[in-house]
Amino acid sequence: ESKNVATMEPVRKTTLPELSWEDIDEAGAYVEVGSGDLYRIPQEALIRGSSPMIRKESTGASRFVRLSRNPFITTLQARLLCAEHNVEPNF
């Protein structure tokens, strides 16, 4: 008698792009890997010389993962994506 066994391990089909602060050039929702902080960066924030402008200064090298190209992704969706990709959210 043969038995079929289904695995319960999640299958991750995609990886999230990892970037430095200076490399963020697209609108989206980003999580800082070390702190778990969520940054929502709309397209308007990326236009040079326009307001609002986002500036981050730090002595350490921050790494970010882009959760979504949509900066207005729901918090629940963002938290779920973090969980799927082993990033501890702090939001």
C-alpha atoms as an extended CHARMM CRD file, in Angstrom:
* protein
*
        91  EXT
         1         1  GLU       CA              0.0000000000        0.0000000000        0.0000000000  PROA      1               0.0000000000
         2         2  SER       CA              1.5620000000        3.2900000000       -1.0580000000  PROA      2               0.0000000000
         3         3  LYS       CA              0.9930000000        6.5640000000        0.7340000000  PROA      3               0.0000000000
         4         4  ASN       CA              1.2130000000       10.0150000000       -0.7400000000  PROA      4               0.0000000000
         5         5  VAL       CA              2.8420000000       12.4900000000        1.5910000000  PROA      5               0.0000000000
         6         6  ALA       CA              2.2760000000       16.1960000000        1.0920000000  PROA      6               0.0000000000
         7         7  THR       CA              4.9140000000       18.5660000000        2.3270000000  PROA      7               0.0000000000
         8         8  MET       CA              3.9570000000       21.5540000000        4.4420000000  PROA      8               0.0000000000
         9         9  GLU       CA              7.1080000000       23.4820000000        3.6170000000  PROA      9               0.0000000000
        10        10  PRO       CA              6.3990000000       26.8270000000        1.9550000000  PROA      10              0.0000000000
        11        11  VAL       CA              7.7190000000       27.2000000000       -1.5550000000  PROA      11              0.0000000000
        12        12  ARG       CA              9.1740000000       30.6380000000       -2.2150000000  PROA      12              0.0000000000
        13        13  LYS       CA              8.9860000000       31.3840000000       -5.9000000000  PROA      13              0.0000000000
        14        14  THR       CA             10.3560000000       34.9060000000       -5.8740000000  PROA      14              0.0000000000
        15        15  THR       CA             12.9700000000       36.8240000000       -3.9830000000  PROA      15              0.0000000000
        16        16  LEU       CA             12.6820000000       40.4220000000       -2.9470000000  PROA      16              0.0000000000
        17        17  PRO       CA             15.1800000000       42.8580000000       -4.4470000000  PROA      17              0.0000000000
        18        18  GLU       CA             17.7260000000       44.0290000000       -1.8580000000  PROA      18              0.0000000000
        19        19  LEU       CA             19.0890000000       47.5550000000       -2.2170000000  PROA      19              0.0000000000
        20        20  SER       CA             21.0850000000       50.1850000000       -0.3890000000  PROA      20              0.0000000000
        21        21  TRP       CA             19.4450000000       53.5120000000        0.4380000000  PROA      21              0.0000000000
        22        22  GLU       CA             21.2780000000       55.1800000000       -2.4540000000  PROA      22              0.0000000000
        23        23  ASP       CA             20.0140000000       52.5620000000       -4.9110000000  PROA      23              0.0000000000
        24        24  ILE       CA             16.3200000000       53.1760000000       -4.2550000000  PROA      24              0.0000000000
        25        25  ASP       CA             15.1320000000       54.8480000000       -7.4430000000  PROA      25              0.0000000000
        26        26  GLU       CA             11.6070000000       53.4590000000       -7.7920000000  PROA      26              0.0000000000
        27        27  ALA       CA              8.4360000000       54.1790000000       -5.8690000000  PROA      27              0.0000000000
        28        28  GLY       CA              7.3860000000       51.4170000000       -3.5320000000  PROA      28              0.0000000000
        29        29  ALA       CA              7.2130000000       50.0070000000       -0.0470000000  PROA      29              0.0000000000
        30        30  TYR       CA             10.6230000000       49.1170000000        1.3790000000  PROA      30              0.0000000000
        31        31  VAL       CA             11.6500000000       47.4540000000        4.6390000000  PROA      31              0.0000000000
        32        32  GLU       CA             14.9920000000       48.0610000000        6.2870000000  PROA      32              0.0000000000
        33        33  VAL       CA             16.3300000000       44.5550000000        6.9280000000  PROA      33              0.0000000000
        34        34  GLY       CA             18.1210000000       45.3630000000       10.2020000000  PROA      34              0.0000000000
        35        35  SER       CA             15.3920000000       47.3630000000       11.9350000000  PROA      35              0.0000000000
        36        36  GLY       CA             12.2500000000       46.0590000000       10.2230000000  PROA      36              0.0000000000
        37        37  ASP       CA             11.0750000000       49.6400000000        9.6420000000  PROA      37              0.0000000000
        38        38  LEU       CA              8.7230000000       50.2170000000        6.6950000000  PROA      38              0.0000000000
        39        39  TYR       CA              9.3640000000       53.0960000000        4.3000000000  PROA      39              0.0000000000
        40        40  ARG       CA              6.6110000000       54.1430000000        1.8940000000  PROA      40              0.0000000000
        41        41  ILE       CA              8.2380000000       56.0450000000       -0.9590000000  PROA      41              0.0000000000
        42        42  PRO       CA              5.8270000000       57.6130000000       -3.4690000000  PROA      42              0.0000000000
        43        43  GLN       CA              7.0050000000       58.6390000000       -6.9360000000  PROA      43              0.0000000000
        44        44  GLU       CA              6.8380000000       62.3070000000       -5.9260000000  PROA      44              0.0000000000
        45        45  ALA       CA              9.5340000000       61.7270000000       -3.3110000000  PROA      45              0.0000000000
        46        46  LEU       CA             11.9950000000       60.6290000000       -5.9880000000  PROA      46              0.0000000000
        47        47  ILE       CA             11.8020000000       63.7570000000       -8.1510000000  PROA      47              0.0000000000
        48        48  ARG       CA             14.9780000000       65.7420000000       -7.5870000000  PROA      48              0.0000000000
        49        49  GLY       CA             14.3680000000       69.1970000000       -6.1560000000  PROA      49              0.0000000000
        50        50  SER       CA             10.7120000000       68.6070000000       -5.3900000000  PROA      50              0.0000000000
        51        51  SER       CA              9.0470000000       68.3110000000       -2.0310000000  PROA      51              0.0000000000
        52        52  PRO       CA              8.7350000000       66.0540000000       -0.0910000000  PROA      52              0.0000000000
        53        53  MET       CA             12.2840000000       64.7980000000       -0.2290000000  PROA      53              0.0000000000
        54        54  ILE       CA             13.3990000000       61.8310000000        1.8170000000  PROA      54              0.0000000000
        55        55  ARG       CA             16.9090000000       61.8330000000        3.1960000000  PROA      55              0.0000000000
        56        56  LYS       CA             18.4560000000       59.1800000000        5.4090000000  PROA      56              0.0000000000
        57        57  GLU       CA             21.7670000000       59.6440000000        7.1400000000  PROA      57              0.0000000000
        58        58  SER       CA             23.4750000000       56.8960000000        9.0600000000  PROA      58              0.0000000000
        59        59  THR       CA             26.9470000000       55.7650000000        9.9890000000  PROA      59              0.0000000000
        60        60  GLY       CA             25.9860000000       52.1770000000        9.1570000000  PROA      60              0.0000000000
        61        61  ALA       CA             25.1460000000       50.6280000000        5.8270000000  PROA      61              0.0000000000
        62        62  SER       CA             21.4130000000       49.9950000000        5.6540000000  PROA      62              0.0000000000
        63        63  ARG       CA             20.0030000000       47.2780000000        3.4270000000  PROA      63              0.0000000000
        64        64  PHE       CA             16.4270000000       47.4300000000        2.1940000000  PROA      64              0.0000000000
        65        65  VAL       CA             14.1260000000       44.9890000000        0.4640000000  PROA      65              0.0000000000
        66        66  ARG       CA             11.3450000000       46.2020000000       -1.8110000000  PROA      66              0.0000000000
        67        67  LEU       CA              8.1100000000       44.5720000000       -0.7640000000  PROA      67              0.0000000000
        68        68  SER       CA              6.0260000000       46.1700000000       -3.5030000000  PROA      68              0.0000000000
        69        69  ARG       CA              6.1880000000       48.7780000000       -6.2300000000  PROA      69              0.0000000000
        70        70  ASN       CA              3.0220000000       50.1550000000       -4.6370000000  PROA      70              0.0000000000
        71        71  PRO       CA              3.9910000000       52.4720000000       -1.7550000000  PROA      71              0.0000000000
        72        72  PHE       CA              0.4170000000       52.2510000000       -0.4640000000  PROA      72              0.0000000000
        73        73  ILE       CA              0.3290000000       48.4760000000        0.0160000000  PROA      73              0.0000000000
        74        74  THR       CA             -1.7160000000       47.6300000000        3.1060000000  PROA      74              0.0000000000
        75        75  THR       CA              0.1740000000       47.1000000000        6.3280000000  PROA      75              0.0000000000
        76        76  LEU       CA             -1.2090000000       43.5690000000        6.5750000000  PROA      76              0.0000000000
        77        77  GLN       CA              0.0400000000       42.6920000000        3.0740000000  PROA      77              0.0000000000
        78        78  ALA       CA              3.4520000000       44.1850000000        3.8910000000  PROA      78              0.0000000000
        79        79  ARG       CA              3.6900000000       42.1820000000        7.1230000000  PROA      79              0.0000000000
        80        80  LEU       CA              2.7090000000       38.9740000000        5.3160000000  PROA      80              0.0000000000
        81        81  LEU       CA              5.3820000000       39.5550000000        2.6580000000  PROA      81              0.0000000000
        82        82  CYS       CA              7.9490000000       40.1100000000        5.3990000000  PROA      82              0.0000000000
        83        83  ALA       CA              6.9510000000       36.8280000000        7.0360000000  PROA      83              0.0000000000
        84        84  GLU       CA              7.2080000000       34.9730000000        3.7180000000  PROA      84              0.0000000000
        85        85  HSD       CA             10.7400000000       36.3010000000        3.1970000000  PROA      85              0.0000000000
        86        86  ASN       CA             12.0740000000       35.9660000000        6.7730000000  PROA      86              0.0000000000
        87        87  VAL       CA             12.2260000000       39.7010000000        7.4720000000  PROA      87              0.0000000000
        88        88  GLU       CA             11.0800000000       40.6630000000       10.9660000000  PROA      88              0.0000000000
        89        89  PRO       CA              8.6850000000       43.6340000000       10.5930000000  PROA      89              0.0000000000
        90        90  ASN       CA              8.7550000000       46.4890000000       13.0850000000  PROA      90              0.0000000000
        91        91  PHE       CA              5.5080000000       48.1410000000       12.0190000000  PROA      91              0.0000000000
